[in-house]
Amino acid sequence: MMTDRVFNFSAGPAVLPVSVLEQAQRDLLGLPGVGISVLEMSHRSAPFEAIIESAEANLRRLLNIPSNYRVLFLQGGSRLQFSMIPMNLAADGQRTPNYILTGSWGKNALQEAVKQGDVHVAWDGKSHNYNCLPDAEDIDYSDNAAYVHFTSNETIQGVQFNSEPETNGIPLVCDASSDFLCRPLPVERYGMIYACAQKNAGPAGVTVVIIREDLLARGPDNLPGYLNYRSHNDNQSMWNTPPTFAIYILDLVTRWLLDDIGGLDHMLEINRRKSQMLYQVIDDCEGFYDGHADRESRSLMNVTFRLPSDELQKAFLEQAAERKLCELKGHRSVGGIRASIYNAMPVEGVESLAEHMRQFSTANR
Ligand code: PMP
């Protein structure tokens, strides 16, 4: 293994399992038995068909996806989903999209939906500075809702739902971009789940959409082909050339989750352990570290906190880098520190960060 790898706390594109990178490296001049790499082969070739089928099968196994849900591999990132969702699921103009806003990405999703027609904000965490989740009784759905959109993990604020909001039968649509595959999910409770891969599932370039079959019928025929989920569904995600290399890496990552980690129950256990290490330091050093998220809303994936001053924050980041702890600066919109500890972040990386946090607090209190 390369010795000069650092611990990469980037929010995405983010750390990948070393074994996946090594496999990709080995396969780059030629897939075993094929003689060319995935980068060079037709998406309609038998070896690539095997890869995309395997990626889907792995996702189905990991998440126990019921047979009436379709799995699509799309491009355009999660941002394109912000538009495709209202275009497909609320096109009849009779029903109103509902949005639960727990942070920046939910607001971005809303901004795109507004361009397609009327929307309803069912809950907005703005008055709490997006540091918490709604109480069930405070969510206010409109009559005749087309769907309810929420962001299971707000990557910037570090706020994560730990169960699904109750929607009383309204299709639930989830942006799971930054916590996809971090834990098991009751897929049957959702109308649709989508996630760009570049945080927990692979590289940038592919976005996974898991959609309940009956919702496909809602897309109007006059949508541009790419923007209609049916085009992709009817063509096994090959209506146009899919992002073949990204899907190949996603196949390797999902295989790693199944074979090396042992499934999403185990992954969740590890993720709980890793995030708890950092939240424990924040709690133990109260008054020095200021965690952004409410305790009940803390993310397993993005741990966000501030230091007492900009000078201390700068020194914290510099000293972290000396320990090979990198990409810890928070998003420019909220500042502070953000440690993204996705599935592939090794436990040792988190241990090392926790130790740095304790020592830095002791030295600078
Ligand atoms: N939703 C969430 C929760 C995200 O974290 C991101 C990316 N940071 C996006 C959507 C946008 O994804 P993309 O850049 O792939 O469009």
JSON list of N, CA and C and ligand atoms in Angstrom, two decimals, residues 11-13 76-82 104-106 108-109 149 151-156 175-179 194-199 204-207 302 331 338 342, ligand 1:
[
{"chain": "A", "resi": 11, "resn": "ALA", "atom": "N", "xyz": [-15.58, 16.51, 2.15]},
{"chain": "A", "resi": 11, "resn": "ALA", "atom": "CA", "xyz": [-17.03, 16.26, 2.12]},
{"chain": "A", "resi": 11, "resn": "ALA", "atom": "C", "xyz": [-17.47, 15.63, 0.81]},
{"chain": "A", "resi": 12, "resn": "GLY", "atom": "N", "xyz": [-16.62, 15.62, -0.18]},
{"chain": "A", "resi": 12, "resn": "GLY", "atom": "CA", "xyz": [-16.94, 14.94, -1.42]},
{"chain": "A", "resi": 12, "resn": "GLY", "atom": "C", "xyz": [-16.57, 15.78, -2.64]},
{"chain": "A", "resi": 13, "resn": "PRO", "atom": "N", "xyz": [-16.04, 15.12, -3.65]},
{"chain": "A", "resi": 13, "resn": "PRO", "atom": "CA", "xyz": [-15.60, 13.74, -3.70]},
{"chain": "A", "resi": 13, "resn": "PRO", "atom": "C", "xyz": [-14.71, 13.41, -2.51]},
{"chain": "A", "resi": 76, "resn": "GLY", "atom": "N", "xyz": [-25.54, 14.09, -14.09]},
{"chain": "A", "resi": 76, "resn": "GLY", "atom": "CA", "xyz": [-26.09, 15.40, -13.71]},
{"chain": "A", "resi": 76, "resn": "GLY", "atom": "C", "xyz": [-26.08, 15.63, -12.21]},
{"chain": "A", "resi": 77, "resn": "GLY", "atom": "N", "xyz": [-25.57, 14.67, -11.47]},
{"chain": "A", "resi": 77, "resn": "GLY", "atom": "CA", "xyz": [-25.44, 14.86, -10.02]},
{"chain": "A", "resi": 77, "resn": "GLY", "atom": "C", "xyz": [-26.80, 14.93, -9.33]},
{"chain": "A", "resi": 78, "resn": "SER", "atom": "N", "xyz": [-26.74, 15.15, -8.03]},
{"chain": "A", "resi": 78, "resn": "SER", "atom": "CA", "xyz": [-27.99, 15.30, -7.29]},
{"chain": "A", "resi": 78, "resn": "SER", "atom": "C", "xyz": [-28.69, 16.59, -7.68]},
{"chain": "A", "resi": 79, "resn": "ARG", "atom": "N", "xyz": [-27.91, 17.56, -8.15]},
{"chain": "A", "resi": 79, "resn": "ARG", "atom": "CA", "xyz": [-28.51, 18.82, -8.58]},
{"chain": "A", "resi": 79, "resn": "ARG", "atom": "C", "xyz": [-29.54, 18.62, -9.69]},
{"chain": "A", "resi": 80, "resn": "LEU", "atom": "N", "xyz": [-29.25, 17.73, -10.63]},
{"chain": "A", "resi": 80, "resn": "LEU", "atom": "CA", "xyz": [-30.23, 17.52, -11.70]},
{"chain": "A", "resi": 80, "resn": "LEU", "atom": "C", "xyz": [-31.50, 16.88, -11.13]},
{"chain": "A", "resi": 81, "resn": "GLN", "atom": "N", "xyz": [-31.34, 16.07, -10.10]},
{"chain": "A", "resi": 81, "resn": "GLN", "atom": "CA", "xyz": [-32.53, 15.48, -9.46]},
{"chain": "A", "resi": 81, "resn": "GLN", "atom": "C", "xyz": [-33.42, 16.56, -8.86]},
{"chain": "A", "resi": 82, "resn": "PHE", "atom": "N", "xyz": [-32.79, 17.63, -8.37]},
{"chain": "A", "resi": 82, "resn": "PHE", "atom": "CA", "xyz": [-33.60, 18.73, -7.81]},
{"chain": "A", "resi": 82, "resn": "PHE", "atom": "C", "xyz": [-34.65, 19.20, -8.82]},
{"chain": "A", "resi": 104, "resn": "SER", "atom": "N", "xyz": [-28.75, 23.58, 3.95]},
{"chain": "A", "resi": 104, "resn": "SER", "atom": "CA", "xyz": [-28.45, 24.21, 2.66]},
{"chain": "A", "resi": 104, "resn": "SER", "atom": "C", "xyz": [-28.93, 23.40, 1.47]},
{"chain": "A", "resi": 105, "resn": "TRP", "atom": "N", "xyz": [-28.76, 22.07, 1.53]},
{"chain": "A", "resi": 105, "resn": "TRP", "atom": "CA", "xyz": [-29.09, 21.28, 0.34]},
{"chain": "A", "resi": 105, "resn": "TRP", "atom": "C", "xyz": [-30.59, 21.18, 0.14]},
{"chain": "A", "resi": 106, "resn": "GLY", "atom": "N", "xyz": [-31.34, 21.11, 1.21]},
{"chain": "A", "resi": 106, "resn": "GLY", "atom": "CA", "xyz": [-32.79, 21.14, 1.08]},
{"chain": "A", "resi": 106, "resn": "GLY", "atom": "C", "xyz": [-33.25, 22.44, 0.45]},
{"chain": "A", "resi": 108, "resn": "ASN", "atom": "N", "xyz": [-31.45, 24.29, -1.56]},
{"chain": "A", "resi": 108, "resn": "ASN", "atom": "CA", "xyz": [-31.07, 24.25, -2.98]},
{"chain": "A", "resi": 108, "resn": "ASN", "atom": "C", "xyz": [-32.08, 23.44, -3.79]},
{"chain": "A", "resi": 109, "resn": "ALA", "atom": "N", "xyz": [-32.55, 22.35, -3.21]},
{"chain": "A", "resi": 109, "resn": "ALA", "atom": "CA", "xyz": [-33.54, 21.52, -3.90]},
{"chain": "A", "resi": 109, "resn": "ALA", "atom": "C", "xyz": [-34.83, 22.32, -4.11]},
{"chain": "A", "resi": 149, "resn": "HIS", "atom": "N", "xyz": [-40.33, 16.07, 0.05]},
{"chain": "A", "resi": 149, "resn": "HIS", "atom": "CA", "xyz": [-38.88, 15.96, -0.16]},
{"chain": "A", "resi": 149, "resn": "HIS", "atom": "C", "xyz": [-38.14, 16.33, 1.14]},
{"chain": "A", "resi": 151, "resn": "THR", "atom": "N", "xyz": [-33.96, 15.97, 3.12]},
{"chain": "A", "resi": 151, "resn": "THR", "atom": "CA", "xyz": [-32.54, 15.68, 2.96]},
{"chain": "A", "resi": 151, "resn": "THR", "atom": "C", "xyz": [-32.11, 14.88, 4.19]},
{"chain": "A", "resi": 152, "resn": "SER", "atom": "N", "xyz": [-31.85, 13.58, 4.00]},
{"chain": "A", "resi": 152, "resn": "SER", "atom": "CA", "xyz": [-31.61, 12.74, 5.19]},
{"chain": "A", "resi": 152, "resn": "SER", "atom": "C", "xyz": [-30.39, 13.20, 5.95]},
{"chain": "A", "resi": 153, "resn": "ASN", "atom": "N", "xyz": [-29.40, 13.73, 5.24]},
{"chain": "A", "resi": 153, "resn": "ASN", "atom": "CA", "xyz": [-28.20, 14.22, 5.93]},
{"chain": "A", "resi": 153, "resn": "ASN", "atom": "C", "xyz": [-27.77, 15.53, 5.27]},
{"chain": "A", "resi": 154, "resn": "GLU", "atom": "N", "xyz": [-27.79, 16.59, 6.03]},
{"chain": "A", "resi": 154, "resn": "GLU", "atom": "CA", "xyz": [-27.36, 17.88, 5.50]},
{"chain": "A", "resi": 154, "resn": "GLU", "atom": "C", "xyz": [-25.84, 17.96, 5.64]},
{"chain": "A", "resi": 155, "resn": "THR", "atom": "N", "xyz": [-25.18, 17.86, 4.50]},
{"chain": "A", "resi": 155, "resn": "THR", "atom": "CA", "xyz": [-23.73, 17.73, 4.43]},
{"chain": "A", "resi": 155, "resn": "THR", "atom": "C", "xyz": [-23.01, 18.94, 5.03]},
{"chain": "A", "resi": 156, "resn": "ILE", "atom": "N", "xyz": [-23.59, 20.11, 4.87]},
{"chain": "A", "resi": 156, "resn": "ILE", "atom": "CA", "xyz": [-22.92, 21.33, 5.31]},
{"chain": "A", "resi": 156, "resn": "ILE", "atom": "C", "xyz": [-23.14, 21.59, 6.80]},
{"chain": "A", "resi": 175, "resn": "ASP", "atom": "N", "xyz": [-33.27, 13.03, -0.55]},
{"chain": "A", "resi": 175, "resn": "ASP", "atom": "CA", "xyz": [-31.90, 13.29, -0.99]},
{"chain": "A", "resi": 175, "resn": "ASP", "atom": "C", "xyz": [-30.97, 12.64, 0.03]},
{"chain": "A", "resi": 176, "resn": "ALA", "atom": "N", "xyz": [-30.43, 11.48, -0.33]},
{"chain": "A", "resi": 176, "resn": "ALA", "atom": "CA", "xyz": [-29.55, 10.75, 0.58]},
{"chain": "A", "resi": 176, "resn": "ALA", "atom": "C", "xyz": [-28.09, 10.88, 0.13]},
{"chain": "A", "resi": 177, "resn": "SER", "atom": "N", "xyz": [-27.79, 11.97, -0.56]},
{"chain": "A", "resi": 177, "resn": "SER", "atom": "CA", "xyz": [-26.46, 12.09, -1.19]},
{"chain": "A", "resi": 177, "resn": "SER", "atom": "C", "xyz": [-25.32, 11.84, -0.22]},
{"chain": "A", "resi": 178, "resn": "SER", "atom": "N", "xyz": [-25.43, 12.37, 0.99]},
{"chain": "A", "resi": 178, "resn": "SER", "atom": "CA", "xyz": [-24.25, 12.28, 1.86]},
{"chain": "A", "resi": 178, "resn": "SER", "atom": "C", "xyz": [-24.39, 11.26, 2.98]},
{"chain": "A", "resi": 179, "resn": "ASP", "atom": "N", "xyz": [-25.44, 10.44, 2.96]},
{"chain": "A", "resi": 179, "resn": "ASP", "atom": "CA", "xyz": [-25.44, 9.32, 3.92]},
{"chain": "A", "resi": 179, "resn": "ASP", "atom": "C", "xyz": [-25.92, 8.00, 3.30]},
{"chain": "A", "resi": 194, "resn": "TYR", "atom": "N", "xyz": [-32.48, 9.20, -3.74]},
{"chain": "A", "resi": 194, "resn": "TYR", "atom": "CA", "xyz": [-31.42, 9.47, -4.72]},
{"chain": "A", "resi": 194, "resn": "TYR", "atom": "C", "xyz": [-30.15, 9.92, -4.01]},
{"chain": "A", "resi": 195, "resn": "ALA", "atom": "N", "xyz": [-29.02, 9.64, -4.65]},
{"chain": "A", "resi": 195, "resn": "ALA", "atom": "CA", "xyz": [-27.74, 9.98, -4.05]},
{"chain": "A", "resi": 195, "resn": "ALA", "atom": "C", "xyz": [-26.67, 10.08, -5.12]},
{"chain": "A", "resi": 196, "resn": "CYS", "atom": "N", "xyz": [-25.97, 11.21, -5.17]},
{"chain": "A", "resi": 196, "resn": "CYS", "atom": "CA", "xyz": [-24.77, 11.26, -6.00]},
{"chain": "A", "resi": 196, "resn": "CYS", "atom": "C", "xyz": [-23.74, 10.36, -5.31]},
{"chain": "A", "resi": 197, "resn": "ALA", "atom": "N", "xyz": [-22.87, 9.74, -6.10]},
{"chain": "A", "resi": 197, "resn": "ALA", "atom": "CA", "xyz": [-22.02, 8.69, -5.53]},
{"chain": "A", "resi": 197, "resn": "ALA", "atom": "C", "xyz": [-20.78, 9.22, -4.81]},
{"chain": "A", "resi": 198, "resn": "GLN", "atom": "N", "xyz": [-20.44, 10.49, -5.04]},
{"chain": "A", "resi": 198, "resn": "GLN", "atom": "CA", "xyz": [-19.07, 10.91, -4.71]},
{"chain": "A", "resi": 198, "resn": "GLN", "atom": "C", "xyz": [-18.78, 11.13, -3.22]},
{"chain": "A", "resi": 199, "resn": "LYS", "atom": "N", "xyz": [-19.69, 10.67, -2.37]},
{"chain": "A", "resi": 199, "resn": "LYS", "atom": "CA", "xyz": [-19.40, 10.76, -0.93]},
{"chain": "A", "resi": 199, "resn": "LYS", "atom": "C", "xyz": [-19.20, 9.36, -0.35]},
{"chain": "A", "resi": 204, "resn": "ALA", "atom": "N", "xyz": [-17.36, 10.92, -8.40]},
{"chain": "A", "resi": 204, "resn": "ALA", "atom": "CA", "xyz": [-18.32, 11.82, -9.03]},
{"chain": "A", "resi": 204, "resn": "ALA", "atom": "C", "xyz": [-18.68, 11.27, -10.41]},
{"chain": "A", "resi": 205, "resn": "GLY", "atom": "N", "xyz": [-19.88, 11.58, -10.87]},
{"chain": "A", "resi": 205, "resn": "GLY", "atom": "CA", "xyz": [-20.24, 11.20, -12.23]},
{"chain": "A", "resi": 205, "resn": "GLY", "atom": "C", "xyz": [-21.48, 10.33, -12.31]},
{"chain": "A", "resi": 206, "resn": "VAL", "atom": "N", "xyz": [-21.79, 9.62, -11.24]},
{"chain": "A", "resi": 206, "resn": "VAL", "atom": "CA", "xyz": [-23.00, 8.79, -11.27]},
{"chain": "A", "resi": 206, "resn": "VAL", "atom": "C", "xyz": [-23.87, 9.14, -10.06]},
{"chain": "A", "resi": 207, "resn": "THR", "atom": "N", "xyz": [-25.17, 9.19, -10.32]},
{"chain": "A", "resi": 207, "resn": "THR", "atom": "CA", "xyz": [-26.15, 9.41, -9.25]},
{"chain": "A", "resi": 207, "resn": "THR", "atom": "C", "xyz": [-27.12, 8.24, -9.26]},
{"chain": "A", "resi": 302, "resn": "ASN", "atom": "N", "xyz": [-20.98, 13.83, 8.82]},
{"chain": "A", "resi": 302, "resn": "ASN", "atom": "CA", "xyz": [-20.31, 15.14, 8.78]},
{"chain": "A", "resi": 302, "resn": "ASN", "atom": "C", "xyz": [-20.38, 15.75, 10.18]},
{"chain": "A", "resi": 331, "resn": "HIS", "atom": "N", "xyz": [-17.55, 24.20, 5.34]},
{"chain": "A", "resi": 331, "resn": "HIS", "atom": "CA", "xyz": [-18.06, 24.84, 4.12]},
{"chain": "A", "resi": 331, "resn": "HIS", "atom": "C", "xyz": [-18.07, 26.35, 4.30]},
{"chain": "A", "resi": 338, "resn": "ARG", "atom": "N", "xyz": [-15.34, 20.98, 9.54]},
{"chain": "A", "resi": 338, "resn": "ARG", "atom": "CA", "xyz": [-16.23, 19.88, 9.20]},
{"chain": "A", "resi": 338, "resn": "ARG", "atom": "C", "xyz": [-15.38, 18.65, 8.94]},
{"chain": "A", "resi": 342, "resn": "TYR", "atom": "N", "xyz": [-16.99, 9.54, 6.12]},
{"chain": "A", "resi": 342, "resn": "TYR", "atom": "CA", "xyz": [-17.80, 8.59, 5.37]},
{"chain": "A", "resi": 342, "resn": "TYR", "atom": "C", "xyz": [-17.32, 7.16, 5.62]},
{"chain": "B", "resi": 1, "resn": "PMP", "atom": "N1", "xyz": [-27.37, 17.03, -1.92]},
{"chain": "B", "resi": 1, "resn": "PMP", "atom": "C1", "xyz": [-26.48, 16.89, -0.93]},
{"chain": "B", "resi": 1, "resn": "PMP", "atom": "C2", "xyz": [-26.97, 16.49, 0.42]},
{"chain": "B", "resi": 1, "resn": "PMP", "atom": "C3", "xyz": [-25.12, 17.09, -1.17]},
{"chain": "B", "resi": 1, "resn": "PMP", "atom": "O1", "xyz": [-24.24, 16.98, -0.18]},
{"chain": "B", "resi": 1, "resn": "PMP", "atom": "C4", "xyz": [-24.70, 17.45, -2.47]},
{"chain": "B", "resi": 1, "resn": "PMP", "atom": "C5", "xyz": [-23.24, 17.65, -2.83]},
{"chain": "B", "resi": 1, "resn": "PMP", "atom": "N2", "xyz": [-22.44, 18.18, -1.86]},
{"chain": "B", "resi": 1, "resn": "PMP", "atom": "C6", "xyz": [-25.65, 17.61, -3.46]},
{"chain": "B", "resi": 1, "resn": "PMP", "atom": "C7", "xyz": [-26.98, 17.39, -3.16]},
{"chain": "B", "resi": 1, "resn": "PMP", "atom": "C8", "xyz": [-25.28, 18.04, -4.87]},
{"chain": "B", "resi": 1, "resn": "PMP", "atom": "O2", "xyz": [-24.69, 16.98, -5.53]},
{"chain": "B", "resi": 1, "resn": "PMP", "atom": "P1", "xyz": [-24.03, 17.18, -6.97]},
{"chain": "B", "resi": 1, "resn": "PMP", "atom": "O3", "xyz": [-22.89, 18.10, -6.82]},
{"chain": "B", "resi": 1, "resn": "PMP", "atom": "O4", "xyz": [-23.64, 15.77, -7.36]},
{"chain": "B", "resi": 1, "resn": "PMP", "atom": "O5", "xyz": [-25.08, 17.73, -7.86]}
]
